[in-house]
PDB file of C-alpha atoms in Angstrom:
ATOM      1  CA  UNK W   1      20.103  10.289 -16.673  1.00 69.00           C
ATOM      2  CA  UNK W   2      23.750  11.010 -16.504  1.00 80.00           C
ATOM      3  CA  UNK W   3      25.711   8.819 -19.363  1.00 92.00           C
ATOM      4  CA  UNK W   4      28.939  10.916 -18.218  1.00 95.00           C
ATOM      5  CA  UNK W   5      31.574   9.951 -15.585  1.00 96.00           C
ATOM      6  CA  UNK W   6      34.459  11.453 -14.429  1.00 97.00           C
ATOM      7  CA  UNK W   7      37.426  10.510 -12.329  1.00 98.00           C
ATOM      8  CA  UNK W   8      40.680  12.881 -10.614  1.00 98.00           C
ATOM      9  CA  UNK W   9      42.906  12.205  -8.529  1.00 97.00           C
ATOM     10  CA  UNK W  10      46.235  14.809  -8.034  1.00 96.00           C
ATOM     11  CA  UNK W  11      47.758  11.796  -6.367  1.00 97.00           C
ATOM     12  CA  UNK W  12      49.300   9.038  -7.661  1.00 98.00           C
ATOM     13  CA  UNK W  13      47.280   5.830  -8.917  1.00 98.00           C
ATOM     14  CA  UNK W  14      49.647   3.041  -9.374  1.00 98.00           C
ATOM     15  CA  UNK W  15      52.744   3.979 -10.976  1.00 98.00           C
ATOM     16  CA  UNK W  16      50.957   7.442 -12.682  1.00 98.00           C
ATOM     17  CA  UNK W  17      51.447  10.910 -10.865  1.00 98.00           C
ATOM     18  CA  UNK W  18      48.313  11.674 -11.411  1.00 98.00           C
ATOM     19  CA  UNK W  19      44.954  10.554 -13.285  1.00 98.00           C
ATOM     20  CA  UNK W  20      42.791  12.602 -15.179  1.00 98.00           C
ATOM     21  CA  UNK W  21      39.583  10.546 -16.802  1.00 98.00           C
ATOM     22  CA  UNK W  22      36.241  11.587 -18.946  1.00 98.00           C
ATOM     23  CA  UNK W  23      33.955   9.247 -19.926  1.00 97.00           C
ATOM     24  CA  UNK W  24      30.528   9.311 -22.215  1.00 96.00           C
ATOM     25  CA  UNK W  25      28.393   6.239 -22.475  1.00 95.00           C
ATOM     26  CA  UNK W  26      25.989   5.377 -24.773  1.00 91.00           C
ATOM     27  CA  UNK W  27      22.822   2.683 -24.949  1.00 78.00           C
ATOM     28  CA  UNK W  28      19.055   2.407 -24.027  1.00 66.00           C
ATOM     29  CA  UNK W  29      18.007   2.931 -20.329  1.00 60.00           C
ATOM     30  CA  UNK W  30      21.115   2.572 -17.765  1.00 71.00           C
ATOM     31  CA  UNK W  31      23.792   1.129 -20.196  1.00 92.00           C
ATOM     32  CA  UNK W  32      25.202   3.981 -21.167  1.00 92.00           C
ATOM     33  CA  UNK W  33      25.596   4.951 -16.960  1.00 94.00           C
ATOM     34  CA  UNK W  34      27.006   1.992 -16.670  1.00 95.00           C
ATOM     35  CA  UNK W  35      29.187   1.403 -19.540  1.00 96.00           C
ATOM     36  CA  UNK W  36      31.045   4.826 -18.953  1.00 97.00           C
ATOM     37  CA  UNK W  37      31.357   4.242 -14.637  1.00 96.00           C
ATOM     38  CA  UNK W  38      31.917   0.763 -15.399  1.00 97.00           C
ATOM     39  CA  UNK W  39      34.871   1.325 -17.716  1.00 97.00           C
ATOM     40  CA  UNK W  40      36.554   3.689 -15.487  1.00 98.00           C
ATOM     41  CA  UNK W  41      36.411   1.524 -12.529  1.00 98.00           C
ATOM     42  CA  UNK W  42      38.192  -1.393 -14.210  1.00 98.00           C
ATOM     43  CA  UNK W  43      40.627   1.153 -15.736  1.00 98.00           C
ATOM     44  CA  UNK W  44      41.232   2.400 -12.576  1.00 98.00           C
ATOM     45  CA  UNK W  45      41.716  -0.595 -10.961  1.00 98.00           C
ATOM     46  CA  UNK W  46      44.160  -1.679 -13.500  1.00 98.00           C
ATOM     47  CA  UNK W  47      46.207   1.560 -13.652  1.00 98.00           C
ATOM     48  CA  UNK W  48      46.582   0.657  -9.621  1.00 98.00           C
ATOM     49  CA  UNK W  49      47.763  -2.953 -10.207  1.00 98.00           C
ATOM     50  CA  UNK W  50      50.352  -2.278 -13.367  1.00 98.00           C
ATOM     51  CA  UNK W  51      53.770  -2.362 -12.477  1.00 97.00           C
ATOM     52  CA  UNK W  52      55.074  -0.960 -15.504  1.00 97.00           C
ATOM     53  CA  UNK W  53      56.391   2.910 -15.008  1.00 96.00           C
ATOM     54  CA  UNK W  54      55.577   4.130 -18.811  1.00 98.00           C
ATOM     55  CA  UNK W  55      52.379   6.149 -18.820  1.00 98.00           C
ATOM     56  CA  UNK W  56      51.558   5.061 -22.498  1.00 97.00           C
ATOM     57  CA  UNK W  57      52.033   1.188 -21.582  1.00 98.00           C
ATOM     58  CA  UNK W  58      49.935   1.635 -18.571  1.00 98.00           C
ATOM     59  CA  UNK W  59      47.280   3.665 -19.842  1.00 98.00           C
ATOM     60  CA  UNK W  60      47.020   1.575 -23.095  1.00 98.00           C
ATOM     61  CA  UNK W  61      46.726  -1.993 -21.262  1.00 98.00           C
ATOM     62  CA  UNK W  62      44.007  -0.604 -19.001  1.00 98.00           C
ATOM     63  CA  UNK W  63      42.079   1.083 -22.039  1.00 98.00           C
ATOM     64  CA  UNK W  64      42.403  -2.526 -23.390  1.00 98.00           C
ATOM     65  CA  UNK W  65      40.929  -4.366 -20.047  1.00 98.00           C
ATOM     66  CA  UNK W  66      37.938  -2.047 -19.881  1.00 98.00           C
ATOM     67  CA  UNK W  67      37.065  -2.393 -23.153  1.00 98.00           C
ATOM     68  CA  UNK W  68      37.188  -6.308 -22.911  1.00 97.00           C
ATOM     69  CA  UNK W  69      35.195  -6.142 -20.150  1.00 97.00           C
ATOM     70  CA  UNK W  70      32.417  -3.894 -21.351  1.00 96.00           C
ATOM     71  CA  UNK W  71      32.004  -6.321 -24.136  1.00 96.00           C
ATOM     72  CA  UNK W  72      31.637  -9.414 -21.932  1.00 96.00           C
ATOM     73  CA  UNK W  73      29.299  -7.550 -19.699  1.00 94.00           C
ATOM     74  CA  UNK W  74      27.089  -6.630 -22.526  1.00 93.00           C
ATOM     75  CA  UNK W  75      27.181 -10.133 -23.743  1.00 93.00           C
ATOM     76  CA  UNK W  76      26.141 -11.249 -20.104  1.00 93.00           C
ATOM     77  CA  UNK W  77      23.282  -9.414 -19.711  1.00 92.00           C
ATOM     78  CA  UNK W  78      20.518  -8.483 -22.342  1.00 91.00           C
ATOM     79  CA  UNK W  79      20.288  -5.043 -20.830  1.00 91.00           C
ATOM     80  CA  UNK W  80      23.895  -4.028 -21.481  1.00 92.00           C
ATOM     81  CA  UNK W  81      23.330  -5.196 -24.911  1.00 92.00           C
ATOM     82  CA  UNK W  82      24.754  -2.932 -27.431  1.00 91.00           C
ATOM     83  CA  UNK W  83      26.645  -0.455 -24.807  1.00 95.00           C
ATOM     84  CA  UNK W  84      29.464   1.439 -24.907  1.00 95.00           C
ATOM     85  CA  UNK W  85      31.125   4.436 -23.740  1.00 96.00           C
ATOM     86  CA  UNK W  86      33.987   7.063 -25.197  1.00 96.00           C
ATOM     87  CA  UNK W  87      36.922   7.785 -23.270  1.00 98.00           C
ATOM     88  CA  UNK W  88      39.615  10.449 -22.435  1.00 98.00           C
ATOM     89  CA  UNK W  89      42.728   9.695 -20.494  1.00 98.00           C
ATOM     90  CA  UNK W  90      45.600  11.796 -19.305  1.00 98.00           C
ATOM     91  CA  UNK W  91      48.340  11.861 -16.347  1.00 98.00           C
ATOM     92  CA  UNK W  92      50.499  14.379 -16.475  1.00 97.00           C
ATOM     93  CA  UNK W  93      54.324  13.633 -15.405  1.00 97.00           C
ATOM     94  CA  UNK W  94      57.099  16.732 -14.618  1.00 94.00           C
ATOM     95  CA  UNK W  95      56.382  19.311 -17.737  1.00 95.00           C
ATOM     96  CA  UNK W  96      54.965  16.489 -20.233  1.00 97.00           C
ATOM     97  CA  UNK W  97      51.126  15.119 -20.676  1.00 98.00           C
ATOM     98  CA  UNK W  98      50.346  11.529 -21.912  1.00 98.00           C
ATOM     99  CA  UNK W  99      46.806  11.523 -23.372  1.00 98.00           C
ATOM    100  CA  UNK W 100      44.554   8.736 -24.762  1.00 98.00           C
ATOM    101  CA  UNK W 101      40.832   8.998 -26.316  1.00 97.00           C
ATOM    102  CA  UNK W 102      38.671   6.499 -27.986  1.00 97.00           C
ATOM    103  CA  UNK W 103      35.332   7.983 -29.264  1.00 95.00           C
ATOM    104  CA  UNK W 104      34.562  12.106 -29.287  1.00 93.00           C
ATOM    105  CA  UNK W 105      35.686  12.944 -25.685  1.00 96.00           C
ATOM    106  CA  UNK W 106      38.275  15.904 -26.064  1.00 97.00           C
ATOM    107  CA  UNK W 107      41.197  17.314 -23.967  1.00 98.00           C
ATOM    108  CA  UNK W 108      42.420  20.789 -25.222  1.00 98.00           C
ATOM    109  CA  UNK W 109      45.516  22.516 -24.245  1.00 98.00           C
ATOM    110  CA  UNK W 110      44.835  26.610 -23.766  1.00 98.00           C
ATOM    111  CA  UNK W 111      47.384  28.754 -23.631  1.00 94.00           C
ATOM    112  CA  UNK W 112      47.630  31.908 -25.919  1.00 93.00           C
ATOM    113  CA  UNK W 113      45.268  30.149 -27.696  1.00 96.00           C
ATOM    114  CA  UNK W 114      43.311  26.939 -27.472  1.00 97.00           C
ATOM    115  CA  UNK W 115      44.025  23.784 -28.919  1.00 97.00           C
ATOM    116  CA  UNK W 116      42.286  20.177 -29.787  1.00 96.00           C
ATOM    117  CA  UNK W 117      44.904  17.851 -28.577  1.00 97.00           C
ATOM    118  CA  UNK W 118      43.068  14.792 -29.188  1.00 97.00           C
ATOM    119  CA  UNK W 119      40.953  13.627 -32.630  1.00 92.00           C
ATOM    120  CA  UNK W 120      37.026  13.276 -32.939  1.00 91.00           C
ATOM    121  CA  UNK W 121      36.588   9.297 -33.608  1.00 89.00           C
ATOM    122  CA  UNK W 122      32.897  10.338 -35.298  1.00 77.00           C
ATOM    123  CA  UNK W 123      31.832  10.561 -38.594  1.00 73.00           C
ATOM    124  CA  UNK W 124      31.253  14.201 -39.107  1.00 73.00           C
ATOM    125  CA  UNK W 125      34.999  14.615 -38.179  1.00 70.00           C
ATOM    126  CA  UNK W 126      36.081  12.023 -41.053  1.00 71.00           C
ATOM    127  CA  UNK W 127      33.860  14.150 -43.207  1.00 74.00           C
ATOM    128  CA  UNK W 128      35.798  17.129 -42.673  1.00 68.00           C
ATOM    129  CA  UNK W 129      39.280  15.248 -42.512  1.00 71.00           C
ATOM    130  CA  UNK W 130      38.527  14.482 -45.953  1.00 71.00           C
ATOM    131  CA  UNK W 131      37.030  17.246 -47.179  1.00 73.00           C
ATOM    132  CA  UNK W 132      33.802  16.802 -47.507  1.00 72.00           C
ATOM    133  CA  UNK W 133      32.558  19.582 -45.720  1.00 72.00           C
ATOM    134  CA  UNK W 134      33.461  22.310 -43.641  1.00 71.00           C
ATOM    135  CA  UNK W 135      34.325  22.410 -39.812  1.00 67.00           C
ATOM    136  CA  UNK W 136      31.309  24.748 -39.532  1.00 64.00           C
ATOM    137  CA  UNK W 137      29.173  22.455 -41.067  1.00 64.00           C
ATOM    138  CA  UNK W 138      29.866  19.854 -38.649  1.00 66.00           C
ATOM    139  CA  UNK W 139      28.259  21.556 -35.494  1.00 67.00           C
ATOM    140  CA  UNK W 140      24.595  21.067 -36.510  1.00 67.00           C
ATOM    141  CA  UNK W 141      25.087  18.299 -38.834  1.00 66.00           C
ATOM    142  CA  UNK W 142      22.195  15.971 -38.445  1.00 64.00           C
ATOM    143  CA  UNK W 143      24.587  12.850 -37.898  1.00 64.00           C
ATOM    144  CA  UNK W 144      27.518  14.647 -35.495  1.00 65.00           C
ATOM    145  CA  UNK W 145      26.654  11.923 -32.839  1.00 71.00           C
ATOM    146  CA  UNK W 146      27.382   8.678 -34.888  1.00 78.00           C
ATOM    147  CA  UNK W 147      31.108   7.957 -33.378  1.00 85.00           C
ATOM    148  CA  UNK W 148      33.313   5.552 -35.213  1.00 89.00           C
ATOM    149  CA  UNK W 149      35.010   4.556 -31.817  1.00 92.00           C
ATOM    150  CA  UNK W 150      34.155   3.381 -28.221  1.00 94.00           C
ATOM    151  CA  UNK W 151      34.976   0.965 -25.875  1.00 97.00           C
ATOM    152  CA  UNK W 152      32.808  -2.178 -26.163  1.00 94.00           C
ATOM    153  CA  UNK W 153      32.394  -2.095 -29.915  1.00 92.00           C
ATOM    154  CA  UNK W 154      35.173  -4.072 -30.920  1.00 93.00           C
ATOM    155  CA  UNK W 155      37.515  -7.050 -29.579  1.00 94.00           C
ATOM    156  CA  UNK W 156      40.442  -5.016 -30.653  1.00 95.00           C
ATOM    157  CA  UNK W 157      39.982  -1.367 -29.488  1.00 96.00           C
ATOM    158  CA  UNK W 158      42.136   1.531 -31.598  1.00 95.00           C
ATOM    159  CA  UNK W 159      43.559   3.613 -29.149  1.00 97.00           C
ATOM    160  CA  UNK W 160      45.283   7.209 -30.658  1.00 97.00           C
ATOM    161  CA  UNK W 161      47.937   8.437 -28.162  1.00 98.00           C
ATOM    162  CA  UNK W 162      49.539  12.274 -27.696  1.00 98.00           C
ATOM    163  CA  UNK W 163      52.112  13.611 -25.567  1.00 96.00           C
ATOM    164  CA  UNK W 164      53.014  17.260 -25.447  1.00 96.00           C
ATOM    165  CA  UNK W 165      54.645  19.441 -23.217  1.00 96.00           C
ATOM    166  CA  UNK W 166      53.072  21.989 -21.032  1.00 96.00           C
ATOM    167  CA  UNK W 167      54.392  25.235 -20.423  1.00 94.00           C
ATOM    168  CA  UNK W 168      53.797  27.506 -17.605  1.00 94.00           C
ATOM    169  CA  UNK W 169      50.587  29.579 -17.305  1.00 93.00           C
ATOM    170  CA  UNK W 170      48.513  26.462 -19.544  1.00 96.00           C
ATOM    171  CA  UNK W 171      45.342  24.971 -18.722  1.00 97.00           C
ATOM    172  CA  UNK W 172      44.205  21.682 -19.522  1.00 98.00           C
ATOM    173  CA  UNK W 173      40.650  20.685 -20.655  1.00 98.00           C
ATOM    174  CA  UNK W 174      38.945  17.533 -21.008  1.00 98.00           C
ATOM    175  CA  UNK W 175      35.203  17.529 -21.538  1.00 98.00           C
ATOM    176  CA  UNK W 176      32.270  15.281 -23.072  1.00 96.00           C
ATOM    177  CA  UNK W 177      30.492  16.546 -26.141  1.00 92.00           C
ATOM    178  CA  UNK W 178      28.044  17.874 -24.264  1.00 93.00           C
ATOM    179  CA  UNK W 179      30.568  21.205 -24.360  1.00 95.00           C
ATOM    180  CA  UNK W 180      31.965  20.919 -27.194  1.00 93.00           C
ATOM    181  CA  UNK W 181      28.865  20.388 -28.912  1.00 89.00           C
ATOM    182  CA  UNK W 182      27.570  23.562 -27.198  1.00 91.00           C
ATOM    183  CA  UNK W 183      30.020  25.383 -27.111  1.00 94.00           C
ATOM    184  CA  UNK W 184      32.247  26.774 -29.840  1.00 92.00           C
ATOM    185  CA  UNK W 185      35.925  26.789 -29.253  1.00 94.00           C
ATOM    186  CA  UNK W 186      36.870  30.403 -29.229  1.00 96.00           C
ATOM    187  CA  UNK W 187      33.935  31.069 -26.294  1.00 97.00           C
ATOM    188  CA  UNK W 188      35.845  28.061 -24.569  1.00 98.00           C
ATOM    189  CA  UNK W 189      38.748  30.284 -25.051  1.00 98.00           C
ATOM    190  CA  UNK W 190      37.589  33.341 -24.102  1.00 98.00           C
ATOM    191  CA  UNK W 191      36.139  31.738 -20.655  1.00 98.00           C
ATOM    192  CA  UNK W 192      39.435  30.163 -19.612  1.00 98.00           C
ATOM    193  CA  UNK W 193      41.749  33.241 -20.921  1.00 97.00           C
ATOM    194  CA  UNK W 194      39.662  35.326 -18.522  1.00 97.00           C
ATOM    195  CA  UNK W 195      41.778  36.787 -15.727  1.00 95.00           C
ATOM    196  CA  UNK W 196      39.792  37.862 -13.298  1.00 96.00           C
ATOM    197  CA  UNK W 197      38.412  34.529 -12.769  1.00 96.00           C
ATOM    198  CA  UNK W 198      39.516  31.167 -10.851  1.00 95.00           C
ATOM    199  CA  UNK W 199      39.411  28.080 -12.138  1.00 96.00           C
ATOM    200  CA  UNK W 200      35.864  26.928 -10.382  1.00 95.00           C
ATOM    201  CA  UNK W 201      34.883  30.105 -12.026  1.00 97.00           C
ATOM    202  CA  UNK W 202      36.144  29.383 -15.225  1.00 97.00           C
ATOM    203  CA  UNK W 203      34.535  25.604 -15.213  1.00 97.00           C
ATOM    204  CA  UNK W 204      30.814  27.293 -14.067  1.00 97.00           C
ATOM    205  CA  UNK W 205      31.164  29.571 -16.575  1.00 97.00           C
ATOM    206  CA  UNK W 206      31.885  26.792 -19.395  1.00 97.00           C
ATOM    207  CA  UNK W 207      28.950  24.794 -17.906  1.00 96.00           C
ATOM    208  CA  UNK W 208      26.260  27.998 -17.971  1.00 96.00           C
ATOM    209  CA  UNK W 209      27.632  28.920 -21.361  1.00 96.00           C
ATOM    210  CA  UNK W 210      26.613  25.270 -22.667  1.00 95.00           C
ATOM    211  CA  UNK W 211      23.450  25.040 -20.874  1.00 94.00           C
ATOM    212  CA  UNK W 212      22.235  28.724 -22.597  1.00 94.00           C
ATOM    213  CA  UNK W 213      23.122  27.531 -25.794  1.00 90.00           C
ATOM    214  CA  UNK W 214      20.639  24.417 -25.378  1.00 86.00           C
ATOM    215  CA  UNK W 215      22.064  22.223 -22.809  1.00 75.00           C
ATOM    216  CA  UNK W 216      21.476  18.742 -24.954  1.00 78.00           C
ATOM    217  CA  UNK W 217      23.348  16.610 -23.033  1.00 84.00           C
ATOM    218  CA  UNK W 218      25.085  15.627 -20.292  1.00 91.00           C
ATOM    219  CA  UNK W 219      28.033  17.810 -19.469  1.00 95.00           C
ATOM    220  CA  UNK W 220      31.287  17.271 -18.173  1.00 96.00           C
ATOM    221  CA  UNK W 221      34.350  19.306 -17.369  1.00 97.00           C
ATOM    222  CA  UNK W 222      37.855  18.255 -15.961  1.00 98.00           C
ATOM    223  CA  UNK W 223      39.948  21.850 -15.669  1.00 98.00           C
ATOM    224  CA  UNK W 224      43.586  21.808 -14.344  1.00 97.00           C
ATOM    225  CA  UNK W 225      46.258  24.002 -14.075  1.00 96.00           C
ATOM    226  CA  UNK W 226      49.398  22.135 -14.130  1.00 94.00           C
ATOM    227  CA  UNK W 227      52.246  24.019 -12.304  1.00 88.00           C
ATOM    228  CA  UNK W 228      49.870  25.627  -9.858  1.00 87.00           C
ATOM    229  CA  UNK W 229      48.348  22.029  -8.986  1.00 80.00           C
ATOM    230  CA  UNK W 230      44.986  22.967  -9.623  1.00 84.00           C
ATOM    231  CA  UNK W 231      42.042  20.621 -10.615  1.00 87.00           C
ATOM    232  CA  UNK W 232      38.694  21.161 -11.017  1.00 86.00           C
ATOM    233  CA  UNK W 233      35.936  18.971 -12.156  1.00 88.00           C
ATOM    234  CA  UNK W 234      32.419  19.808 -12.749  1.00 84.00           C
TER     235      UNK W 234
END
C-alpha cells in the first residue's frame, strides 16, 4: 500500500507560481492513503481559493485547513481513527523558495553541496538536537519512525517555515523518509551532482539506490531544477 502522495504543478495554483507537495501518511489499513491524498486535496483546494498573494500566509492557512479536516474525518469514521500524515510544502517565486513541513518529510537544497532545508519533527532528531546521541546513531535507531508532528494529531498544528534563495545551477529535493531513511545524504549528493545525467535520471537513480539498500517503505521523490524549469516526480 502506498501511504505517500505527491502533487506538482509548474503552473500557478491560486495566487502561488508554482506548487511543489510531499506527503507521508500514517495508520492501520487505508488511513494512512488517505490521510496523506486527503490532506493534499483540501490543501490544494485551498491554495486555489486564497486571495492573499504572500506564499507563507497562503501556504500556512491551507496547512491549517487540512489538518482540521483530517481530524474531523478521523473523528467521523472509526476507520480513520488515529490517522495522520507528514507534510512538505514549497512554491518557488523569482530566485526565492517558501517551504513548510510538519512531520519528517524533507526538502534539500544541492548545490556544491547538499543541504537539509527543513527540520525532522521525530524523536530521534530531538535526540540528536540535544545531544543525546550522534547523527549516525539515528539511522538505525530502533525508534527513528516515532514523529513528534503530523497533521491530524493536534487542533493546533506547529508549522516551521524557511525561505532561501536559489542560485543558478541548484536542485531542489523533497522526498518521504522512505529516501532519506535509505539513503545517506552524501550518496543523495553524489547522484544529483552527477553530470552526465538528467534529471529523470538522477530521480531513478535515487529511487534504485533506496530500494538496494532495503527498500522499507514507500518512496517518494519531487526533483526540480529551478531556472531551467525542470520538475520531476517519481
Amino acid at each position: 500500500m502506498n501511504q505517500d502522495y505527491v502533487f506538482v504543478s509548474e503552473d500557478p495554483v491560486g495566487n502561488l507560481p508554482n506548487l511543489f507537495v510531499v506527503a507521508d501518511g500514517m495508520g492501520g489499513h487505508n488511513a494512512g492513503d488517505f490521510a496523506s491524498s486527503h490532506a493534499v486535496e483540501i490543501l490544494v483546494g485551498q491554495i486555489r481559493e486564497d486571495a492573499d498573494f504572500n506564499p507563507i500566509k497562503v501556504i500556512r492557512h491551507a496547512i491549517e485547513i487540512a489538518n482540521s479536516e483530517i481530524i474531523d474525518q478521523a473523528q467521523k469514521e472509526e476507520r480513520y481513527r488515529g490517522m495522520g500524515t507528514t507534510i512538505v510544502v514549497a512554491t518557488i517565486v523569482g530566485h526565492y523558495a517558501y517551504v513548510a513541513n510538519v512531520g519528517d518529510s524533507r526538502l534539500y537544497v544541492i548545490q556544491d553541496h547538499i543541504r537539509q532545508v527543513t527540520r525532522d519533527h521525530s524523536l530521534v532528531q530531538e535526540m540528536v538536537r540535544m545531544g543525546e546521541i550522534r547523527e549516525e546513531e539515528a539511522r538505525n535507531h530502533p525508534d527513528k519512525n516515532i514523529i513528534t508532528r503530523a497533521l491530524g494529531a493536534e487542533r493546533t498544528v506547529d508549522v516551521d517555515f524557511f525561505d532561501l534563495k536559489l542560485e543558478p545551477g541548484g536542485t531542489v529535493l523533497m522526498c518521504s523518509d522512505g529516501l532519506s531513511n535509505m539513503v545517506e545524504d552524501k550518496k543523495m549528493e553524489e547522484i544529483i551532482l552527477n553530470p552526465d545525467a538528467d534529471l529523470m535520471q538522477k530521480g531513478e537513480a535515487l529511487l534504485k539506490e533506496a530500494n538496494q539498500n532495503g527498500g522499507k517503505d514507500n518512496i517518494a521523490i519531487v526533483l526540480i531544477e529551478p531556472f531551467t524549469n525542470e520538475v520531476e516526480k517519481c
